[in-house]
CSV table of C-alpha atoms and ligand atoms in Angstrom, one decimal:
chain,number,residue,atom,x,y,z
A,119,MET,CA,-10.8,5.3,39.5
A,120,MET,CA,-8.9,2.7,41.7
A,121,THR,CA,-12.1,1.0,43.0
A,122,THR,CA,-14.0,-0.8,40.4
A,123,PRO,CA,-17.3,-2.8,41.3
A,124,GLU,CA,-15.3,-5.7,40.8
A,125,GLN,CA,-12.9,-4.6,43.6
A,126,ASP,CA,-15.8,-3.3,45.8
A,127,ARG,CA,-17.6,-6.5,45.5
A,128,TRP,CA,-14.0,-8.7,46.5
A,129,SER,CA,-14.1,-6.1,49.7
A,130,ARG,CA,-17.2,-6.9,50.5
A,131,VAL,CA,-16.7,-11.0,50.3
A,132,LYS,CA,-13.8,-10.7,52.2
A,133,GLY,CA,-15.3,-8.9,54.5
A,134,ARG,CA,-18.2,-11.7,55.1
A,135,LEU,CA,-15.6,-14.2,55.3
A,136,ARG,CA,-13.8,-12.3,58.0
A,137,THR,CA,-17.2,-12.3,59.6
A,138,SER,CA,-17.8,-15.7,59.0
A,139,VAL,CA,-14.7,-17.7,60.5
A,140,GLY,CA,-13.6,-14.8,62.7
A,141,GLU,CA,-10.6,-12.4,62.6
A,142,ASP,CA,-7.8,-15.3,63.6
A,143,VAL,CA,-8.7,-17.9,61.2
A,144,TYR,CA,-9.2,-14.9,58.6
A,145,THR,CA,-5.4,-13.6,59.0
A,146,SER,CA,-4.2,-17.2,58.7
A,147,TRP,CA,-5.6,-18.4,56.0
A,148,PHE,CA,-6.9,-15.7,53.7
A,149,ALA,CA,-5.1,-12.5,54.4
A,150,ARG,CA,-3.0,-13.0,51.4
A,151,MET,CA,-5.6,-14.2,48.9
A,152,ASP,CA,-6.4,-11.8,46.1
A,153,LEU,CA,-8.9,-12.0,43.5
A,154,GLU,CA,-7.7,-12.6,39.5
A,155,GLY,CA,-10.6,-12.3,38.0
A,156,VAL,CA,-14.4,-12.7,37.7
A,157,GLN,CA,-16.0,-14.5,34.4
A,158,GLU,CA,-19.4,-15.4,34.2
A,159,GLU,CA,-19.8,-17.8,36.5
A,160,SER,CA,-16.6,-18.5,38.1
A,161,VAL,CA,-14.1,-16.6,40.2
A,162,ARG,CA,-10.5,-16.8,39.9
A,163,LEU,CA,-8.7,-16.4,43.5
A,164,SER,CA,-4.9,-16.9,44.2
A,165,VAL,CA,-2.8,-17.6,47.1
A,166,PRO,CA,1.3,-17.4,47.3
A,167,THR,CA,1.4,-21.1,48.6
A,168,ARG,CA,0.3,-24.3,47.4
A,169,PHE,CA,-0.2,-25.4,51.2
A,170,LEU,CA,-2.2,-22.2,51.5
A,171,LYS,CA,-4.2,-23.5,48.5
A,172,SER,CA,-4.8,-27.0,49.2
A,173,TRP,CA,-5.5,-26.2,53.2
A,174,ILE,CA,-8.2,-23.5,51.7
A,175,GLN,CA,-9.5,-26.0,49.3
A,176,ALA,CA,-10.0,-28.9,52.0
A,177,HIS,CA,-11.4,-27.0,54.6
A,178,TYR,CA,-12.8,-23.6,53.2
A,179,ALA,CA,-14.0,-23.9,49.8
A,180,GLU,CA,-17.9,-23.9,50.5
A,181,ARG,CA,-17.4,-21.1,53.0
A,182,VAL,CA,-15.5,-19.3,50.2
A,183,LEU,CA,-18.3,-20.0,47.5
A,184,SER,CA,-21.3,-19.1,49.7
A,185,CYS,CA,-19.4,-15.7,50.5
A,186,TRP,CA,-19.2,-15.3,46.9
A,187,GLN,CA,-22.9,-16.1,46.4
A,188,ALA,CA,-24.2,-14.0,48.6
A,189,GLU,CA,-22.9,-11.0,46.7
A,190,MET,CA,-23.1,-12.6,43.1
A,191,PRO,CA,-25.3,-15.3,43.2
A,192,GLU,CA,-24.3,-16.6,39.5
A,193,VAL,CA,-21.3,-17.3,40.7
A,194,HIS,CA,-20.9,-21.2,40.9
A,195,ARG,CA,-17.2,-22.0,40.6
A,196,ILE,CA,-14.3,-20.8,42.6
A,197,ASP,CA,-10.9,-21.6,41.1
A,198,LEU,CA,-7.5,-21.1,43.4
A,199,THR,CA,-4.3,-20.9,42.0
A,200,VAL,CA,-0.9,-20.5,43.1
A,201,ARG,CA,0.5,-17.2,42.3
A,202,SER,CA,4.2,-17.2,41.5
A,203,ALA,CA,6.2,-15.4,44.4
A,204,VAL,CA,7.3,-12.6,42.5
A,205,ARG,CA,4.4,-10.7,41.5
A,206,PRO,CA,3.0,-6.9,41.0
A,207,ILE,CA,2.6,-5.3,44.2
A,208,VAL,CA,0.0,-3.3,42.8
A,209,GLN,CA,-3.2,-5.4,43.3
A,210,LYS,CA,-5.0,-6.8,40.1
A,211,GLU,CA,-7.9,-4.3,40.5
A,212,ALA,CA,-5.8,-1.7,39.8
A,213,PRO,CA,-4.6,-1.3,36.4
A,214,ALA,CA,-1.0,-1.7,37.0
A,215,PRO,CA,1.4,0.7,36.0
A,216,VAL,CA,4.7,-1.1,34.3
A,217,GLU,CA,6.5,0.8,36.7
A,218,THR,CA,5.3,-0.5,39.8
A,219,ARG,CA,5.9,-4.0,39.8
A,220,ARG,CA,7.4,-5.8,42.5
A,221,ALA,CA,10.2,-7.2,40.5
A,222,PRO,CA,13.4,-6.0,42.1
A,223,ALA,CA,14.4,-2.5,41.9
A,224,PRO,CA,17.7,-2.4,39.7
A,225,GLU,CA,20.2,-1.0,42.2
A,226,LEU,CA,18.9,-3.8,44.8
A,227,ARG,CA,19.9,-6.0,42.0
A,228,SER,CA,23.2,-5.3,42.8
A,229,THR,CA,25.9,-7.4,42.7
A,230,ALA,CA,25.7,-9.1,46.0
A,231,THR,CA,22.1,-10.2,45.5
A,232,ALA,CA,22.5,-12.2,42.1
A,233,PRO,CA,24.9,-14.8,43.4
A,234,VAL,CA,23.5,-15.1,46.6
A,235,SER,CA,20.3,-15.8,45.1
A,236,ALA,CA,21.6,-18.4,42.5
A,237,ASN,CA,23.5,-20.3,45.7
A,238,HIS,CA,20.4,-20.5,47.6
A,239,ASP,CA,18.4,-21.5,44.8
A,240,ALA,CA,20.6,-24.3,44.2
A,241,LEU,CA,20.2,-25.4,47.7
A,242,GLY,CA,16.4,-25.5,47.3
A,243,GLY,CA,15.5,-22.7,49.4
A,244,SER,CA,12.5,-20.8,49.2
A,245,PRO,CA,12.2,-17.8,46.6
A,246,LEU,CA,13.6,-14.8,48.2
A,247,ASP,CA,12.5,-11.0,47.7
A,248,PRO,CA,15.6,-8.5,47.2
A,249,ARG,CA,13.6,-6.0,49.0
A,250,LEU,CA,13.9,-7.6,52.1
A,251,THR,CA,17.2,-6.8,53.7
A,252,PHE,CA,18.2,-5.1,56.9
A,253,ALA,CA,18.7,-2.0,54.9
A,254,SER,CA,15.1,-1.7,54.5
A,255,PHE,CA,14.2,-3.0,58.1
A,256,VAL,CA,13.1,-0.2,59.9
A,257,VAL,CA,14.0,-0.6,64.0
A,258,GLY,CA,11.3,0.7,66.2
A,259,ARG,CA,10.4,-0.1,69.8
A,260,SER,CA,8.3,-3.7,69.5
A,261,ASN,CA,11.0,-4.9,67.1
A,262,THR,CA,14.8,-4.2,68.7
A,263,LEU,CA,15.3,-7.2,70.3
A,264,ALA,CA,14.4,-9.3,67.5
A,265,HIS,CA,16.3,-7.1,64.9
A,266,ALA,CA,19.5,-7.2,67.1
A,267,ALA,CA,19.4,-11.0,67.5
A,268,ALA,CA,18.2,-11.0,63.7
A,269,ARG,CA,21.5,-9.1,63.3
A,270,GLN,CA,23.8,-11.1,65.5
A,271,VAL,CA,23.1,-14.3,63.8
A,272,ALA,CA,23.5,-12.5,60.3
A,273,GLU,CA,26.6,-11.5,61.2
A,274,GLY,CA,28.2,-14.8,62.7
A,275,ARG,CA,31.1,-16.3,61.2
A,276,ARG,CA,31.5,-19.9,60.3
A,277,GLY,CA,33.0,-21.6,63.5
A,278,ASP,CA,32.1,-19.0,65.8
A,279,PRO,CA,30.1,-20.2,69.2
A,280,VAL,CA,26.4,-19.9,68.6
A,281,MET,CA,24.4,-17.4,71.5
A,282,PHE,CA,21.1,-18.6,71.2
A,283,ASN,CA,19.9,-21.8,69.3
A,284,PRO,CA,17.3,-21.7,67.7
A,285,LEU,CA,16.4,-18.1,67.6
A,286,TYR,CA,12.5,-18.1,67.6
A,287,ILE,CA,10.8,-14.9,66.5
A,288,HIS,CA,7.0,-14.7,66.9
A,289,ALA,CA,4.3,-11.9,65.8
A,290,GLY,CA,0.8,-11.8,64.3
A,291,VAL,CA,0.7,-11.6,60.4
A,292,GLY,CA,2.4,-8.8,58.7
A,293,LEU,CA,4.6,-7.3,61.5
A,294,GLY,CA,8.0,-8.2,59.6
A,295,LYS,CA,8.9,-12.0,60.4
A,296,THR,CA,9.3,-12.8,56.7
A,297,HIS,CA,10.9,-9.4,56.3
A,298,LEU,CA,13.5,-10.1,59.4
A,299,LEU,CA,14.2,-13.7,58.4
A,300,GLN,CA,14.9,-13.1,54.7
A,301,ALA,CA,17.1,-10.2,55.8
A,302,VAL,CA,18.9,-12.4,57.8
A,303,THR,CA,19.5,-15.0,54.7
A,304,TRP,CA,20.6,-12.3,52.5
A,305,ALA,CA,23.1,-10.8,54.7
A,306,GLY,CA,24.2,-14.3,55.7
A,307,ASN,CA,24.9,-15.5,52.6
A,308,SER,CA,26.7,-12.4,51.1
A,309,GLY,CA,29.8,-13.0,52.1
A,310,ASN,CA,29.4,-16.5,50.6
A,311,GLU,CA,31.2,-18.2,53.6
A,312,ARG,CA,28.6,-19.6,55.2
A,313,LYS,CA,25.3,-21.3,53.8
A,314,VAL,CA,22.1,-19.8,55.0
A,315,LEU,CA,18.6,-21.9,53.6
A,316,TYR,CA,15.7,-20.2,54.0
A,317,LEU,CA,12.8,-22.6,53.9
A,318,THR,CA,9.0,-21.7,54.3
A,319,ALA,CA,8.0,-24.8,56.7
A,320,GLU,CA,5.7,-25.7,53.3
A,321,LYS,CA,8.8,-25.9,51.4
A,322,PHE,CA,10.5,-28.4,54.4
A,323,MET,CA,7.1,-30.2,54.2
A,324,TYR,CA,7.0,-30.7,50.5
A,325,GLY,CA,10.9,-30.9,50.1
A,326,PHE,CA,10.9,-33.6,52.4
A,327,VAL,CA,7.9,-35.3,51.1
A,328,ALA,CA,9.2,-35.0,47.3
A,329,ALA,CA,12.6,-36.4,48.7
A,330,LEU,CA,11.3,-39.3,50.4
A,331,LYS,CA,8.9,-40.3,47.3
A,332,THR,CA,12.1,-40.1,45.1
A,333,GLN,CA,14.0,-42.2,47.9
A,334,THR,CA,16.4,-39.5,48.2
A,335,ALA,CA,15.7,-38.6,52.0
A,336,LEU,CA,19.1,-39.1,52.8
A,337,ALA,CA,20.2,-37.0,50.4
A,338,PHE,CA,17.6,-34.1,51.4
A,339,LYS,CA,18.8,-34.8,55.2
A,340,GLU,CA,22.6,-34.6,54.0
A,341,ALA,CA,21.8,-31.4,52.4
A,342,LEU,CA,20.3,-29.6,55.1
A,343,ARG,CA,23.0,-30.6,57.5
A,344,GLY,CA,25.7,-29.0,55.1
A,345,ILE,CA,24.1,-25.9,55.8
A,346,ASP,CA,25.4,-23.3,58.4
A,347,VAL,CA,22.3,-21.3,59.0
A,348,LEU,CA,19.0,-22.9,58.8
A,349,VAL,CA,16.1,-20.5,58.3
A,350,ILE,CA,12.3,-21.7,59.0
A,351,ASP,CA,9.5,-19.1,58.1
A,352,ASP,CA,5.6,-19.7,59.5
A,353,LEU,CA,6.4,-23.0,61.5
A,354,GLN,CA,2.7,-23.1,62.3
A,355,PHE,CA,2.0,-24.3,59.1
A,356,LEU,CA,3.9,-27.7,59.8
A,357,GLN,CA,1.8,-30.2,59.5
A,358,GLY,CA,2.0,-34.2,59.7
A,359,LYS,CA,3.2,-36.9,62.2
A,360,SER,CA,6.2,-37.8,59.8
A,361,THR,CA,7.2,-34.1,59.1
A,362,GLN,CA,7.2,-33.5,62.5
A,363,ALA,CA,9.4,-36.2,63.6
A,364,GLU,CA,11.6,-35.0,60.5
A,365,PHE,CA,11.7,-31.7,61.4
A,366,CYS,CA,12.7,-33.2,65.1
A,367,HIS,CA,15.5,-34.5,63.9
A,368,THR,CA,16.8,-32.0,61.9
A,369,LEU,CA,16.6,-29.5,64.6
A,370,ASN,CA,18.2,-32.0,67.0
A,371,ALA,CA,21.2,-32.5,64.2
A,372,LEU,CA,21.7,-29.0,63.5
A,373,ILE,CA,21.8,-27.5,67.1
A,374,ASP,CA,24.2,-30.4,68.2
A,375,ALA,CA,26.3,-29.6,65.3
A,376,GLY,CA,26.5,-26.1,66.6
A,377,ARG,CA,24.7,-24.9,63.7
A,378,GLN,CA,22.3,-21.8,63.5
A,379,VAL,CA,18.8,-22.3,63.5
A,380,VAL,CA,16.2,-19.1,63.2
A,381,ILE,CA,12.5,-19.3,63.2
A,382,ALA,CA,9.4,-17.5,63.0
A,383,ALA,CA,5.9,-18.3,63.8
A,384,ASP,CA,2.8,-16.5,64.5
A,385,ARG,CA,2.6,-17.9,68.0
A,386,PRO,CA,4.8,-18.3,70.8
A,387,PRO,CA,6.3,-22.4,71.0
A,388,SER,CA,3.8,-23.2,73.9
A,389,ASP,CA,1.2,-22.2,71.8
A,390,LEU,CA,1.8,-24.8,68.8
A,391,GLU,CA,-0.5,-26.9,69.4
A,392,SER,CA,0.4,-30.0,67.2
A,393,LEU,CA,3.9,-30.6,67.6
A,394,ASP,CA,4.7,-32.5,70.6
A,395,ASP,CA,6.1,-31.5,73.9
A,396,ARG,CA,9.8,-32.1,73.1
A,397,VAL,CA,10.1,-30.4,70.0
A,398,ARG,CA,7.9,-27.5,71.9
A,399,SER,CA,10.8,-27.8,74.5
A,400,ARG,CA,13.5,-27.6,72.3
A,401,LEU,CA,12.4,-24.7,70.5
A,402,ALA,CA,12.0,-22.8,73.8
A,403,GLY,CA,15.3,-23.3,74.9
A,404,GLY,CA,16.9,-21.0,72.8
A,405,LEU,CA,15.8,-17.1,72.8
A,406,VAL,CA,12.3,-16.3,72.2
A,407,VAL,CA,11.6,-13.0,71.2
A,408,GLU,CA,7.9,-11.5,70.5
A,409,MET,CA,7.6,-8.8,68.3
A,410,GLY,CA,4.6,-6.5,69.3
A,411,SER,CA,2.4,-4.4,67.0
A,412,LEU,CA,4.1,-1.7,65.0
A,413,GLY,CA,3.6,1.5,66.7
A,414,GLU,CA,2.7,5.0,65.1
A,415,GLU,CA,6.4,5.8,65.0
A,416,LEU,CA,7.4,2.5,63.3
A,417,ARG,CA,4.7,2.4,60.9
A,418,HIS,CA,5.4,6.3,60.2
A,419,GLY,CA,9.3,5.4,59.3
A,420,ILE,CA,8.1,2.2,57.4
A,421,LEU,CA,5.6,4.6,55.4
A,422,LYS,CA,8.7,7.1,54.7
A,423,SER,CA,11.3,4.3,53.7
A,424,ARG,CA,8.8,2.8,51.3
A,425,VAL,CA,7.9,6.5,49.8
A,426,ALA,CA,11.8,6.8,49.5
A,427,ALA,CA,12.3,3.3,47.8
A,428,ALA,CA,9.4,4.5,45.1
A,429,ARG,CA,10.9,7.8,44.8
A,430,ALA,CA,13.8,5.7,43.2
A,431,HIS,CA,11.8,5.1,40.2
A,432,HIS,CA,9.3,8.0,40.2
A,433,ALA,CA,11.0,10.9,41.1
A,434,THR,CA,8.1,12.9,40.9
A,435,PHE,CA,6.2,11.3,43.6
A,436,GLU,CA,5.8,13.0,46.9
A,437,VAL,CA,3.8,12.5,49.8
A,438,PRO,CA,3.2,15.5,51.7
A,439,GLU,CA,4.3,14.9,55.7
A,440,GLU,CA,0.8,15.5,56.7
A,441,VAL,CA,-0.4,12.3,54.7
A,442,LEU,CA,2.7,10.3,56.0
A,443,THR,CA,0.9,11.1,59.5
A,444,TYR,CA,-2.5,10.7,59.1
A,445,LEU,CA,-1.8,7.3,57.0
A,446,ALA,CA,0.7,5.9,60.2
A,447,ARG,CA,-2.4,6.8,62.6
A,448,ALA,CA,-5.3,5.7,60.8
A,449,ILE,CA,-3.7,2.2,59.3
A,450,THR,CA,-3.0,0.3,62.7
A,451,HIS,CA,-3.7,-3.5,61.5
A,452,ASN,CA,-0.1,-4.4,59.6
A,453,GLY,CA,3.0,-3.7,57.2
A,454,ARG,CA,1.2,-4.9,54.3
A,455,ASP,CA,-1.4,-2.6,54.6
A,456,LEU,CA,1.3,0.2,55.0
A,457,GLU,CA,2.9,-1.2,51.8
A,458,GLY,CA,-0.5,-1.4,49.8
A,459,ALA,CA,-1.2,2.2,51.1
A,460,ILE,CA,1.8,3.5,49.4
A,461,ASN,CA,1.2,1.5,46.2
A,462,ARG,CA,-2.1,2.8,45.9
A,463,LEU,CA,-1.0,6.5,46.2
A,464,LEU,CA,2.0,6.0,43.9
A,465,ALA,CA,-0.6,4.0,41.1
A,466,HIS,CA,-3.1,6.8,41.7
A,467,SER,CA,-1.0,9.9,41.0
A,468,LYS,CA,0.7,8.2,37.9
A,469,LEU,CA,-2.8,7.3,36.4
A,470,ASN,CA,-4.2,10.9,37.0
A,471,SER,CA,-1.2,12.6,37.0
A,472,ARG,CA,-2.2,14.5,40.1
A,473,PRO,CA,-0.1,15.2,43.3
A,474,VAL,CA,-0.8,13.2,46.6
A,475,THR,CA,-3.2,15.1,48.6
A,476,LEU,CA,-4.7,14.0,52.4
A,477,GLU,CA,-8.6,14.4,50.7
A,478,MET,CA,-7.0,11.5,47.6
A,479,ALA,CA,-5.0,9.8,50.2
A,480,GLU,CA,-8.2,9.4,52.8
A,481,HIS,CA,-10.4,8.4,49.7
A,482,GLU,CA,-7.7,5.8,48.5
A,483,VAL,CA,-7.1,4.2,51.8
A,484,ARG,CA,-10.3,3.6,53.2
A,485,ASP,CA,-10.9,-0.2,53.4
A,486,LEU,CA,-7.6,-0.6,54.5
A,487,ILE,CA,-8.8,1.0,57.9
A,488,ARG,CA,-10.3,-1.6,60.6
A,489,PRO,CA,-11.1,-0.8,63.7
A,490,GLN,CA,-8.8,-1.9,66.6
A,491,GLU,CA,-8.0,-5.5,66.3
A,492,PRO,CA,-8.8,-7.0,69.6
A,493,LYS,CA,-6.1,-7.5,71.9
A,494,ARG,CA,-4.9,-11.0,71.5
A,495,ILE,CA,-5.1,-12.4,75.2
A,496,LYS,CA,-2.5,-15.1,76.5
A,497,ILE,CA,-3.7,-18.2,79.0
A,498,GLU,CA,-1.2,-17.2,81.1
A,499,ASP,CA,-2.5,-13.8,81.5
A,500,ILE,CA,-5.9,-15.0,82.2
A,501,GLN,CA,-4.1,-17.1,85.1
A,502,ARG,CA,-2.2,-14.4,86.2
A,503,VAL,CA,-5.3,-11.7,86.6
A,504,VAL,CA,-7.4,-14.6,88.1
A,505,ALA,CA,-4.9,-15.6,90.7
A,506,ARG,CA,-4.5,-11.9,91.8
A,507,GLN,CA,-8.2,-11.3,91.9
A,508,TYR,CA,-9.0,-14.2,93.8
A,509,ASN,CA,-5.5,-13.9,96.0
A,510,VAL,CA,-4.4,-17.0,95.0
A,511,SER,CA,-1.1,-18.2,93.4
A,512,ARG,CA,-0.9,-19.4,89.5
A,513,SER,CA,0.4,-22.2,90.6
A,514,ASP,CA,-2.4,-23.0,92.8
A,515,LEU,CA,-4.5,-22.9,89.8
A,516,LEU,CA,-2.2,-25.3,87.7
A,517,SER,CA,-2.1,-27.6,90.9
A,518,SER,CA,-4.7,-30.9,91.7
A,519,ARG,CA,-5.6,-29.2,94.9
A,520,ARG,CA,-9.6,-29.1,95.2
A,521,THR,CA,-10.3,-26.8,98.0
A,522,ALA,CA,-12.9,-24.3,97.2
A,523,ASN,CA,-11.0,-21.5,97.3
A,524,VAL,CA,-9.1,-22.7,94.5
A,525,VAL,CA,-11.4,-24.6,92.6
A,526,ARG,CA,-14.1,-21.7,91.4
A,527,PRO,CA,-11.2,-19.3,90.7
A,528,ARG,CA,-9.4,-22.3,88.3
A,529,GLN,CA,-13.1,-22.8,86.9
A,530,VAL,CA,-13.3,-19.2,86.2
A,531,ALA,CA,-10.1,-18.9,84.6
A,532,MET,CA,-10.6,-21.9,82.3
A,533,TYR,CA,-14.3,-20.4,81.3
A,534,LEU,CA,-12.1,-17.3,80.6
A,535,ALA,CA,-9.6,-19.1,78.4
A,536,LYS,CA,-12.1,-21.0,76.5
A,537,THR,CA,-14.0,-17.5,76.1
A,538,LEU,CA,-11.3,-15.3,75.3
A,539,THR,CA,-8.8,-17.1,73.3
A,540,LEU,CA,-8.9,-19.6,70.3
A,541,ARG,CA,-7.3,-22.5,72.2
A,542,SER,CA,-9.3,-25.8,71.9
A,543,LEU,CA,-10.2,-27.6,75.2
A,544,PRO,CA,-7.6,-29.9,75.3
A,545,GLU,CA,-5.1,-27.4,74.9
A,546,ILE,CA,-6.1,-25.4,77.8
A,547,GLY,CA,-6.6,-28.7,79.9
A,548,ARG,CA,-2.9,-29.3,79.2
A,549,ARG,CA,-2.0,-25.5,80.1
A,550,PHE,CA,-3.7,-26.1,83.3
A,551,GLY,CA,-1.8,-28.6,85.0
A,552,GLY,CA,-2.0,-31.3,82.3
A,553,ARG,CA,-6.1,-31.8,83.1
A,554,ASP,CA,-8.3,-33.5,80.8
A,555,HIS,CA,-10.7,-31.7,78.1
A,556,THR,CA,-13.9,-32.9,79.8
A,557,THR,CA,-12.7,-31.0,82.9
A,558,VAL,CA,-12.3,-28.1,81.0
A,559,LEU,CA,-15.8,-28.5,79.4
A,560,HIS,CA,-17.4,-29.3,82.8
A,561,ALA,CA,-15.9,-25.8,84.4
A,562,VAL,CA,-16.8,-23.9,81.0
A,563,ARG,CA,-20.3,-25.5,81.6
A,564,LYS,CA,-20.7,-25.0,85.3
A,565,ILE,CA,-19.5,-20.6,85.0
A,566,GLU,CA,-21.8,-20.5,82.0
A,567,ALA,CA,-24.5,-21.6,84.1
A,568,LEU,CA,-23.6,-19.4,87.1
A,569,VAL,CA,-23.5,-16.6,85.5
A,570,SER,CA,-26.9,-16.5,84.4
A,571,LYS,CA,-28.1,-16.7,88.0
A,572,ASP,CA,-25.7,-15.2,90.1
A,573,THR,CA,-25.2,-11.3,89.2
A,574,ALA,CA,-22.2,-10.9,91.8
A,575,LEU,CA,-20.3,-13.5,89.9
A,576,SER,CA,-21.4,-12.8,86.2
A,577,GLU,CA,-19.9,-9.1,87.4
A,578,GLU,CA,-16.7,-10.6,88.8
A,579,VAL,CA,-16.2,-12.4,85.2
A,580,GLU,CA,-17.2,-9.0,83.6
A,581,SER,CA,-14.7,-7.0,85.5
A,582,LEU,CA,-11.8,-9.7,84.7
A,583,LYS,CA,-12.4,-9.6,81.0
A,584,ARG,CA,-12.3,-5.7,81.1
A,585,GLN,CA,-9.1,-6.0,82.7
A,586,LEU,CA,-7.9,-8.4,80.1
A,587,GLN,CA,-9.2,-6.7,77.4
A,588,GLU,CA,-7.3,-3.0,78.5
B,710,ADP,P1,5.0,-11.1,58.4
B,710,ADP,O1,6.1,-12.3,58.0
B,710,ADP,O2,5.2,-11.3,59.9
B,710,ADP,O3,3.2,-11.5,58.4
B,710,ADP,P2,6.2,-9.2,56.4
B,710,ADP,O4,7.4,-9.4,56.6
B,710,ADP,O5,5.5,-10.1,55.2
B,710,ADP,O6,5.5,-9.8,58.1
B,710,ADP,O7,5.8,-8.1,56.5
B,710,ADP,C1,4.7,-7.1,55.9
B,710,ADP,C2,4.9,-6.1,54.9
B,710,ADP,O8,5.4,-5.2,56.1
B,710,ADP,C3,6.1,-6.3,54.3
B,710,ADP,O9,6.2,-5.8,53.4
B,710,ADP,C4,7.8,-5.5,55.4
B,710,ADP,O10,8.4,-5.2,54.3
B,710,ADP,C5,6.9,-4.8,56.0
B,710,ADP,N1,7.7,-4.8,57.6
B,710,ADP,C6,6.7,-5.1,58.6
B,710,ADP,N2,7.9,-4.6,59.2
B,710,ADP,C7,8.6,-3.7,58.8
B,710,ADP,C8,9.7,-3.3,59.3
B,710,ADP,N3,10.1,-3.1,60.5
B,710,ADP,N4,10.5,-2.0,58.2
B,710,ADP,C9,10.0,-2.2,57.4
B,710,ADP,N5,9.2,-3.2,57.1
B,710,ADP,C10,8.0,-3.6,57.6
B,711,MG,MG1,5.6,-14.1,56.9
């Protein structure tokens, strides 16, 4: 009942897009693209931010269109819109029962959140979701440290010494970065003693650019400096030289004034290729915490808390333990899919007035179950594993030494960095002791040529790949 032909088609189009651009690009730009509707020759899609919209239009418009045309040749136009921050959780495809909308649950719109929100909005902050609080954040092995650090920041009082600055949290898509950052914002603002401002990198950019245009850049900077905690989400989207200069300036001003800065991004500071070295090192100078993938136990806990939240409005909604266990095991990808799964079960059981069963769950969430994501491999891991294999040190690999026993391992490591990560040649060069991209290219070609002839080397390379992927 919940899968219309339109929805099936949309799933296939997304599948094509994912294959065509690769998993990383897909999750960066398209994971939050939704289908709004199809009308004769045109398809309406939406994304949550203006920035995503302009980026997709500038770089992927053709690609998106051709993926649609592969499924529906009559489509000739894609209309991309920005949807508002507060929108129904149940995807458009499902005829959304009014009760399951993403609107704040009444008990969450408590006396505390309303003034926080008003204050925060007045400062020009990005929209906050009232559900993303510490109370609803489930702590597990992969996020214990990030959670503790975030709590510490949120509980700080004006004038307290700042323990780690900035607090930099990185993790893949859907692992709870935004949830944690917004929790800090809600909690930090609730005492009304401190001002915590939550901005997406996009908002920072547009806010600043807009302020420049109206010549109130100074006022904007002053406003930023008047806050106690600056929270910036999705820093990887910060683009443009002047924005970065401004960001760097703001960061320094805040940190030097003893104000707290909290940042989230999808990668560690060292991998933020477009930022310049000074900013990168400033970012790395505080506490950098990674949140790992959600373990099964954590996924189970998140599902449980989602069901409990849903039950506040739908007292009859019950999800048997065996279904939770199944979902926690089957959906390995990210928190958004967990949320989606519960929403579907809720919508389904409401629409059909039927209890949730394992069979129904298997059917409803089948498209959320994806093969295990390939592990994200880091350049440091490659250097470490290669160094160990060839019995040289990692600093040998980064050094300028040109003796044969170092040159070959170094080339192998660069080759692996190019084939197993999405890093660009200049970036790889930089990470190998500041080498030129042509040196990296040379190494890659060299090893490519050798593995096709030299079976011993080719086996060695395969074994290194296996060690890295396990
Ligand atoms: P990110 O910003 O890292 O992409 P989000 O914070 O948007 O991820 O999380 C995606 C979804 O998963 C949200 O619905 C969020 O509430 C949920 N989620 C992720 N981690 C947790 C957690 N530890 N506890 C509760 N919910 C979580
Ligand atoms: Mg996020």
